[in-house]
Coordinates of C-alpha atoms and ligand atoms in Angstrom, one line a residue:
M282 CA -113.2 -151.1 -174.1
N283 CA -113.7 -147.3 -173.3
D284 CA -114.4 -146.8 -169.1
A285 CA -114.5 -142.7 -169.3
P286 CA -117.4 -142.1 -166.6
R287 CA -120.6 -141.6 -168.2
I288 CA -122.4 -138.4 -167.9
V289 CA -125.8 -136.7 -168.1
L290 CA -126.2 -133.7 -169.1
L291 CA -129.8 -132.3 -167.8
P292 CA -129.8 -128.8 -169.4
G293 CA -133.2 -127.2 -169.3
D294 CA -134.4 -124.7 -169.7
G295 CA -133.8 -120.6 -169.7
I296 CA -130.3 -119.9 -169.3
G297 CA -129.7 -123.9 -168.6
P298 CA -128.8 -124.6 -171.9
E299 CA -125.6 -121.5 -172.3
I300 CA -124.2 -122.8 -168.6
V301 CA -124.0 -126.3 -169.0
A302 CA -123.1 -125.7 -172.5
A303 CA -119.6 -123.9 -170.8
A304 CA -119.6 -126.5 -168.4
R305 CA -119.1 -128.9 -171.0
R306 CA -116.3 -127.5 -172.5
L307 CA -114.3 -127.0 -168.7
L308 CA -114.9 -131.3 -169.1
E309 CA -113.4 -131.6 -171.8
E310 CA -110.2 -129.2 -171.9
L311 CA -109.9 -131.3 -168.3
G312 CA -110.6 -135.6 -169.3
D313 CA -112.0 -138.1 -171.0
Y314 CA -116.2 -139.1 -170.6
R315 CA -118.6 -139.1 -171.7
F316 CA -121.6 -137.4 -172.4
N317 CA -125.2 -137.4 -172.7
E318 CA -127.5 -135.4 -173.0
Q319 CA -131.4 -135.0 -172.4
L320 CA -133.6 -133.3 -172.0
M321 CA -136.0 -132.4 -168.9
G322 CA -138.5 -129.1 -167.2
G323 CA -139.9 -127.5 -170.0
C324 CA -138.8 -128.3 -173.3
S325 CA -139.3 -131.7 -172.9
I326 CA -142.7 -131.0 -171.8
D327 CA -143.0 -130.0 -175.5
E328 CA -141.6 -132.6 -176.5
H329 CA -142.8 -134.8 -175.3
G330 CA -146.5 -133.2 -172.9
V331 CA -144.4 -134.4 -169.3
A332 CA -140.5 -132.5 -167.7
L333 CA -139.4 -135.8 -167.1
T334 CA -139.0 -139.6 -169.5
E335 CA -139.1 -142.8 -168.1
D336 CA -136.2 -143.0 -171.2
V337 CA -134.4 -139.9 -169.0
L338 CA -134.6 -141.5 -165.7
A339 CA -133.8 -144.7 -166.9
A340 CA -130.8 -142.9 -168.2
C341 CA -129.4 -140.7 -165.0
R342 CA -130.3 -144.0 -163.4
E343 CA -127.7 -145.9 -165.4
S344 CA -125.2 -143.2 -165.8
D345 CA -122.0 -142.2 -163.3
A346 CA -123.3 -139.1 -162.9
V347 CA -126.2 -135.8 -163.7
L348 CA -124.9 -132.1 -164.3
L349 CA -128.2 -130.5 -164.4
G350 CA -128.6 -126.6 -165.5
A351 CA -131.7 -125.3 -164.0
V352 CA -135.2 -125.3 -165.2
G353 CA -138.3 -122.8 -165.8
G354 CA -140.3 -120.1 -167.3
P355 CA -143.1 -118.2 -168.1
K356 CA -144.2 -120.2 -170.9
W357 CA -144.5 -123.0 -168.7
D358 CA -146.7 -121.1 -165.4
T359 CA -149.8 -122.6 -164.7
T360 CA -153.0 -122.6 -162.4
D361 CA -154.0 -125.2 -163.6
P362 CA -153.3 -128.6 -161.2
D363 CA -153.6 -130.6 -164.0
A364 CA -151.0 -129.3 -166.6
P365 CA -147.2 -130.3 -166.0
R366 CA -144.4 -128.8 -164.6
P367 CA -141.1 -128.4 -165.2
E368 CA -141.1 -128.9 -161.6
Q369 CA -141.6 -132.2 -161.2
G370 CA -139.0 -133.0 -163.3
L371 CA -136.8 -132.3 -160.6
L372 CA -139.2 -134.0 -158.0
G373 CA -139.2 -137.0 -159.8
L374 CA -135.3 -136.9 -160.2
R375 CA -134.6 -136.6 -157.0
K376 CA -137.3 -139.2 -155.9
G377 CA -136.5 -141.9 -159.0
M378 CA -132.1 -141.7 -158.6
G379 CA -133.9 -141.9 -154.3
L380 CA -131.3 -139.0 -153.8
Y381 CA -131.5 -138.2 -149.7
A382 CA -128.6 -135.8 -148.8
N383 CA -128.1 -132.5 -150.3
L384 CA -124.8 -130.4 -150.1
R385 CA -124.5 -126.1 -150.7
P386 CA -120.8 -125.6 -150.3
V387 CA -120.6 -122.1 -149.2
R388 CA -116.9 -120.5 -149.3
P389 CA -117.0 -116.9 -150.6
S390 CA -114.1 -116.7 -153.8
P391 CA -112.0 -114.1 -152.2
A392 CA -112.3 -111.4 -154.9
L393 CA -115.6 -111.6 -154.1
V394 CA -116.2 -111.2 -150.0
S395 CA -116.8 -107.6 -150.1
A396 CA -120.8 -109.0 -151.7
S397 CA -121.2 -110.6 -148.4
P398 CA -123.3 -109.4 -146.2
L399 CA -121.0 -109.9 -143.5
R400 CA -117.7 -108.1 -143.0
P401 CA -114.3 -109.0 -144.1
E402 CA -113.2 -110.1 -141.6
V403 CA -115.5 -112.6 -140.4
I404 CA -115.8 -114.0 -143.4
A405 CA -112.5 -114.4 -145.2
N406 CA -111.5 -118.0 -145.2
T407 CA -115.0 -119.6 -145.0
D408 CA -115.0 -123.3 -146.4
L409 CA -117.9 -124.4 -145.2
L410 CA -120.2 -127.4 -146.7
V411 CA -123.8 -128.0 -145.2
V412 CA -125.5 -131.6 -145.5
R413 CA -129.4 -131.9 -145.5
E414 CA -131.1 -134.7 -144.9
L415 CA -133.6 -135.0 -148.3
T416 CA -136.4 -137.1 -147.1
G417 CA -137.6 -137.2 -143.4
G418 CA -138.1 -135.9 -141.4
I419 CA -141.1 -133.7 -140.1
Y420 CA -141.7 -133.4 -144.5
F421 CA -142.6 -136.4 -144.7
G422 CA -144.7 -137.3 -141.4
Q423 CA -148.0 -137.1 -140.7
S424 CA -150.1 -134.1 -140.5
G425 CA -153.5 -133.2 -140.0
R426 CA -156.0 -131.2 -138.4
D427 CA -158.5 -131.7 -135.7
G428 CA -161.3 -128.9 -135.0
D429 CA -158.8 -125.5 -134.3
T430 CA -155.2 -127.5 -134.1
A431 CA -153.4 -129.3 -136.2
H432 CA -149.9 -131.3 -136.5
D433 CA -147.0 -132.0 -138.3
T434 CA -144.7 -135.2 -137.2
C435 CA -141.2 -135.4 -137.2
E436 CA -140.2 -138.5 -137.8
Y437 CA -136.3 -140.2 -137.7
S438 CA -135.5 -143.9 -138.0
V439 CA -132.4 -145.5 -137.1
D440 CA -131.6 -146.2 -141.0
E441 CA -132.5 -142.7 -141.7
V442 CA -130.1 -141.4 -139.8
E443 CA -127.5 -143.9 -140.5
R444 CA -127.0 -143.2 -143.7
I445 CA -126.6 -139.3 -143.8
A446 CA -124.6 -139.2 -141.5
R447 CA -121.8 -141.1 -143.0
A448 CA -122.5 -139.2 -146.1
A449 CA -121.5 -136.2 -144.3
F450 CA -118.4 -138.2 -142.5
D451 CA -117.0 -139.3 -146.2
A452 CA -117.9 -135.8 -147.5
A453 CA -115.5 -133.9 -144.5
R454 CA -112.9 -136.9 -146.2
H455 CA -113.6 -135.4 -149.6
R456 CA -112.5 -132.1 -149.0
A457 CA -109.8 -132.7 -146.5
E458 CA -108.1 -134.7 -148.9
G459 CA -108.0 -132.0 -151.7
R460 CA -107.4 -129.1 -148.8
G461 CA -104.4 -130.6 -146.3
G462 CA -106.3 -130.2 -143.3
D463 CA -108.2 -132.3 -140.8
A464 CA -111.2 -133.9 -142.2
R465 CA -114.3 -132.3 -138.7
V466 CA -118.4 -132.9 -138.9
T467 CA -120.4 -130.6 -136.6
S468 CA -124.0 -132.4 -136.4
V469 CA -127.2 -129.8 -135.8
D470 CA -129.7 -131.1 -133.4
K471 CA -132.7 -129.9 -130.7
A472 CA -131.1 -132.7 -129.1
N473 CA -132.6 -130.5 -125.0
V474 CA -136.1 -131.5 -126.4
L475 CA -137.0 -133.8 -129.5
E476 CA -136.7 -137.4 -129.2
T477 CA -136.2 -137.1 -133.1
S478 CA -133.0 -135.5 -132.4
R479 CA -131.9 -137.6 -129.4
L480 CA -131.7 -140.6 -131.7
W481 CA -130.2 -138.4 -133.8
R482 CA -127.5 -137.8 -131.2
E483 CA -126.4 -140.9 -130.4
V484 CA -126.3 -142.7 -133.8
V485 CA -124.6 -139.1 -135.5
T486 CA -121.8 -140.3 -132.6
Q487 CA -121.8 -144.2 -133.3
V488 CA -121.7 -143.2 -137.0
G489 CA -117.9 -140.9 -135.5
D490 CA -116.6 -144.2 -133.8
A491 CA -116.4 -145.6 -136.3
N492 CA -114.7 -142.8 -138.7
P493 CA -111.8 -141.3 -135.7
D494 CA -109.8 -139.9 -138.8
V495 CA -112.8 -137.2 -137.9
Q496 CA -113.0 -134.5 -135.5
L497 CA -116.9 -134.3 -134.6
E498 CA -118.7 -132.1 -132.5
H499 CA -123.0 -131.6 -131.3
L500 CA -123.7 -128.0 -131.5
L501 CA -128.5 -127.2 -131.3
V502 CA -129.8 -125.9 -134.0
D503 CA -130.1 -122.6 -132.7
N504 CA -126.6 -122.1 -131.1
A505 CA -125.5 -123.5 -135.1
A506 CA -127.7 -120.5 -136.7
M507 CA -125.7 -117.9 -134.5
Q508 CA -122.2 -119.3 -134.8
L509 CA -122.7 -119.7 -138.9
V510 CA -123.2 -115.5 -139.2
S511 CA -120.7 -114.5 -136.1
R512 CA -117.6 -117.4 -136.6
P513 CA -118.5 -118.9 -140.2
S514 CA -114.7 -119.5 -140.7
D515 CA -114.6 -122.6 -138.2
F516 CA -116.6 -124.4 -139.6
D517 CA -116.4 -127.7 -141.4
T518 CA -118.6 -129.4 -143.0
I519 CA -122.3 -129.4 -141.1
V520 CA -124.7 -131.8 -141.4
T521 CA -128.4 -131.7 -140.3
E522 CA -132.0 -132.9 -140.6
N523 CA -134.3 -131.5 -142.7
L524 CA -136.0 -128.8 -141.4
F525 CA -132.8 -127.5 -140.3
G526 CA -131.4 -128.4 -143.3
D527 CA -134.3 -126.1 -146.0
I528 CA -133.5 -123.0 -142.7
L529 CA -130.0 -123.5 -142.2
S530 CA -128.6 -124.2 -146.5
D531 CA -130.4 -120.8 -146.8
E532 CA -128.8 -119.1 -144.2
S533 CA -125.6 -119.8 -145.7
A534 CA -126.3 -119.4 -149.4
M535 CA -126.8 -115.5 -148.0
L536 CA -123.3 -115.8 -146.3
T537 CA -121.8 -115.4 -149.9
G538 CA -123.9 -112.6 -151.6
S539 CA -123.6 -114.0 -155.1
L540 CA -126.3 -116.4 -155.8
G541 CA -124.9 -117.2 -159.4
M542 CA -121.4 -118.8 -157.4
L543 CA -123.5 -121.2 -155.3
P544 CA -123.3 -124.7 -155.9
S545 CA -125.4 -128.0 -155.4
A546 CA -125.8 -131.9 -155.5
S547 CA -127.8 -134.5 -153.9
L548 CA -126.6 -137.3 -152.8
G549 CA -128.2 -141.4 -152.7
A550 CA -126.8 -145.0 -151.9
D551 CA -123.1 -145.0 -152.3
G552 CA -122.2 -146.3 -156.1
A553 CA -125.6 -144.2 -157.4
P554 CA -124.8 -140.8 -160.0
G555 CA -125.5 -138.4 -158.4
L556 CA -127.3 -134.4 -159.7
F557 CA -124.7 -131.8 -159.1
E558 CA -126.8 -128.2 -159.8
P559 CA -126.4 -124.7 -158.8
V560 CA -127.8 -123.6 -157.1
H561 CA -130.1 -120.1 -158.9
G562 CA -132.8 -121.0 -161.5
S563 CA -133.8 -120.6 -165.0
A564 CA -133.0 -116.4 -165.3
P565 CA -135.7 -116.2 -168.2
D566 CA -135.1 -112.5 -167.7
I567 CA -131.5 -112.5 -169.4
A568 CA -131.8 -116.2 -171.0
G569 CA -130.4 -115.6 -174.8
Q570 CA -128.1 -113.0 -174.4
G571 CA -125.0 -114.4 -173.7
V572 CA -124.0 -112.8 -170.6
A573 CA -125.7 -115.6 -167.7
N574 CA -122.8 -116.3 -165.7
P575 CA -121.5 -119.9 -165.4
L576 CA -119.3 -120.1 -162.3
A577 CA -122.1 -122.2 -159.4
T578 CA -122.1 -124.3 -162.9
F579 CA -118.9 -124.7 -163.2
L580 CA -118.6 -125.4 -159.5
S581 CA -121.4 -127.7 -159.7
A582 CA -118.9 -129.4 -162.2
A583 CA -116.4 -129.4 -159.0
M584 CA -118.5 -130.7 -157.1
M585 CA -119.5 -133.8 -159.1
L586 CA -116.0 -134.6 -159.4
R587 CA -114.9 -134.0 -155.9
H588 CA -118.5 -136.3 -154.6
G589 CA -119.5 -138.2 -157.5
L590 CA -116.4 -139.6 -159.4
G591 CA -113.8 -139.4 -157.3
Q592 CA -111.4 -136.9 -158.9
A593 CA -110.7 -134.4 -156.4
D594 CA -107.4 -133.1 -157.8
R595 CA -109.4 -131.8 -161.0
A596 CA -112.4 -129.9 -158.9
G597 CA -109.6 -127.6 -157.2
R598 CA -107.7 -127.2 -160.7
I599 CA -111.7 -125.9 -161.6
E600 CA -112.2 -124.0 -158.2
A601 CA -108.9 -122.3 -158.4
A602 CA -108.9 -120.9 -162.0
V603 CA -112.5 -119.8 -160.8
D604 CA -110.7 -118.2 -158.0
A605 CA -107.8 -116.4 -160.3
V606 CA -109.9 -115.4 -162.9
L607 CA -113.0 -113.5 -160.7
G608 CA -109.3 -112.2 -159.2
R609 CA -107.6 -110.9 -161.4
G610 CA -111.9 -108.8 -162.5
L611 CA -113.6 -110.5 -164.1
R612 CA -117.0 -110.1 -163.9
T613 CA -120.7 -110.9 -165.1
P614 CA -122.9 -108.5 -164.8
D615 CA -124.0 -110.0 -161.6
L616 CA -121.4 -109.6 -160.1
A617 CA -120.3 -106.9 -161.6
T618 CA -121.1 -103.3 -158.4
A619 CA -122.2 -100.3 -160.2
G620 CA -119.2 -98.6 -163.3
E621 CA -117.2 -101.7 -162.7
S622 CA -117.2 -103.5 -166.6
T623 CA -118.0 -106.6 -166.4
V624 CA -117.8 -109.6 -169.4
G625 CA -120.1 -112.5 -170.9
T626 CA -120.7 -116.3 -170.2
D627 CA -117.9 -116.6 -173.4
E628 CA -115.5 -114.5 -172.0
I629 CA -115.2 -115.7 -168.9
T630 CA -115.5 -119.5 -169.6
D631 CA -113.0 -118.8 -172.0
A632 CA -110.9 -117.7 -169.2
V633 CA -111.3 -119.6 -166.9
L634 CA -110.3 -122.8 -169.5
V635 CA -106.9 -120.7 -170.2
E636 CA -106.5 -120.7 -166.1
I637 CA -107.6 -124.3 -166.4
G638 CA -104.5 -125.0 -168.8
Q639 CA -101.6 -123.8 -167.0
Ligands
LIG112 P1 -133.4 -117.2 -161.3 O1 -132.4 -117.3 -159.4 O2 -133.9 -117.3 -162.0 O3 -133.5 -115.8 -160.6 C1 -133.0 -114.9 -159.6 C2 -132.4 -113.7 -160.5 O4 -131.1 -113.5 -160.6 C3 -132.6 -113.0 -161.8 O5 -132.6 -112.1 -161.7 C4 -131.1 -113.5 -162.7 O6 -131.4 -112.6 -163.5 C5 -129.6 -112.9 -162.0 N1 -129.2 -114.4 -162.3 C6 -130.3 -115.7 -161.4 N2 -128.4 -117.0 -161.5 C7 -127.7 -116.0 -162.5 C8 -127.1 -116.7 -163.2 N3 -125.8 -117.0 -163.7 N4 -125.9 -115.8 -163.6 C9 -126.9 -114.4 -163.6 N5 -128.1 -114.3 -162.9 C10 -128.4 -115.1 -163.1 O7 -135.3 -117.3 -159.8 P2 -136.6 -116.6 -160.2 O8 -136.4 -115.7 -161.0 O9 -137.3 -117.2 -159.0 O10 -136.8 -118.5 -161.3 C11 -137.1 -117.8 -162.5 C12 -137.0 -119.3 -162.8 O11 -136.2 -120.4 -162.4 C13 -138.8 -119.8 -162.4 O12 -139.3 -120.6 -163.5 C14 -138.0 -120.9 -161.6 O13 -139.8 -121.8 -160.8 C15 -137.5 -121.6 -162.2 N6 -136.2 -122.3 -160.8 C16 -135.3 -123.2 -161.1 C17 -134.2 -123.8 -160.6 C18 -133.8 -125.2 -160.5 O14 -134.2 -125.2 -161.8 N7 -133.3 -125.7 -159.7 C19 -134.8 -122.9 -158.9 C20 -135.3 -122.0 -158.7 C21 -135.7 -121.3 -159.7

């Protein structure tokens, strides 16, 4: 019986098929995986009339991990509220797979520190992970209007905080496994003002007590926003609720300055498959030209190996190969500064494969 991990590939639209095909070549070089490629997004609307079919969702739920390219494009842009939209596929996957933790690492490649809006000495050695709660908090609480006032309610339960805290401690431990050193978690809240934050802090502290191998500190969100730009390299794993996480993960993403380099993961219950995808969109402006930067998808595949399949060694090999290729000066057009020569998707993929083979 073949017990190789089952990976569902959802290339999607625009540059999605180009970057996912490149990631598949990489994974095939690294080991034995069983791939199942499926339609999701605009391509699924064209074929089936919906962005995500029940069959594709079922295949994702039965897999060990899902790797997604990107969805959407002008072809499916519509103002008709009843017309199907590609993003409905993403929402359907998040809900149908029970994904409640979003992980966004920020680790600028040493060769690209000059792309950061921060000074090189501030951004150097930054290697952090933002873990954001995805399904609770003020975005999902009761909201409404009464005359000239409006309200949005923020609610969190012990269970919701506990599971995201556990996801963050596990992620911190997986990261430490790969690089050595201590695992550290910074929990971000507003416990001086908000009752939900006081519950958050209490529960995260209890989960911390149960994970004594991981160091835990608490930071108020206003302070965290400042520290992220003044000393980003001091952070390891940051865990926070939905609204704070929405803002801090975008702030962190900007630290690198390179959209084509950012991976992400969304995780569900223990043992359930996660969804791994680049942060960028389907880049319809460059689709089909062979110039898409596949590195964010490679780094998403590395997250899949580390956080989804328990293969931290192989994840580290991908990350080291990406750094090496950038260190040798190879650049896709989105990464190049004026005057630098550029390579396409195939050339940079070949170069990463050579590094991995060494
Ligand atoms: P985008 O991220 O697709 O593109 C923004 C700019 O960055 C473009 O100039 C694009 O060429 C460039 N770019 C992005 N990724 C790149 C890569 N890997 N290599 C080289 N260049 C890259 O954002 P957008 O233009 O706002 O959106 C385009 C489409 O993507 C829209 O339909 C949007 O809804 C969709 N989208 C999808 C996702 C997703 O699937 N998760 C996320 C964001 C946007």
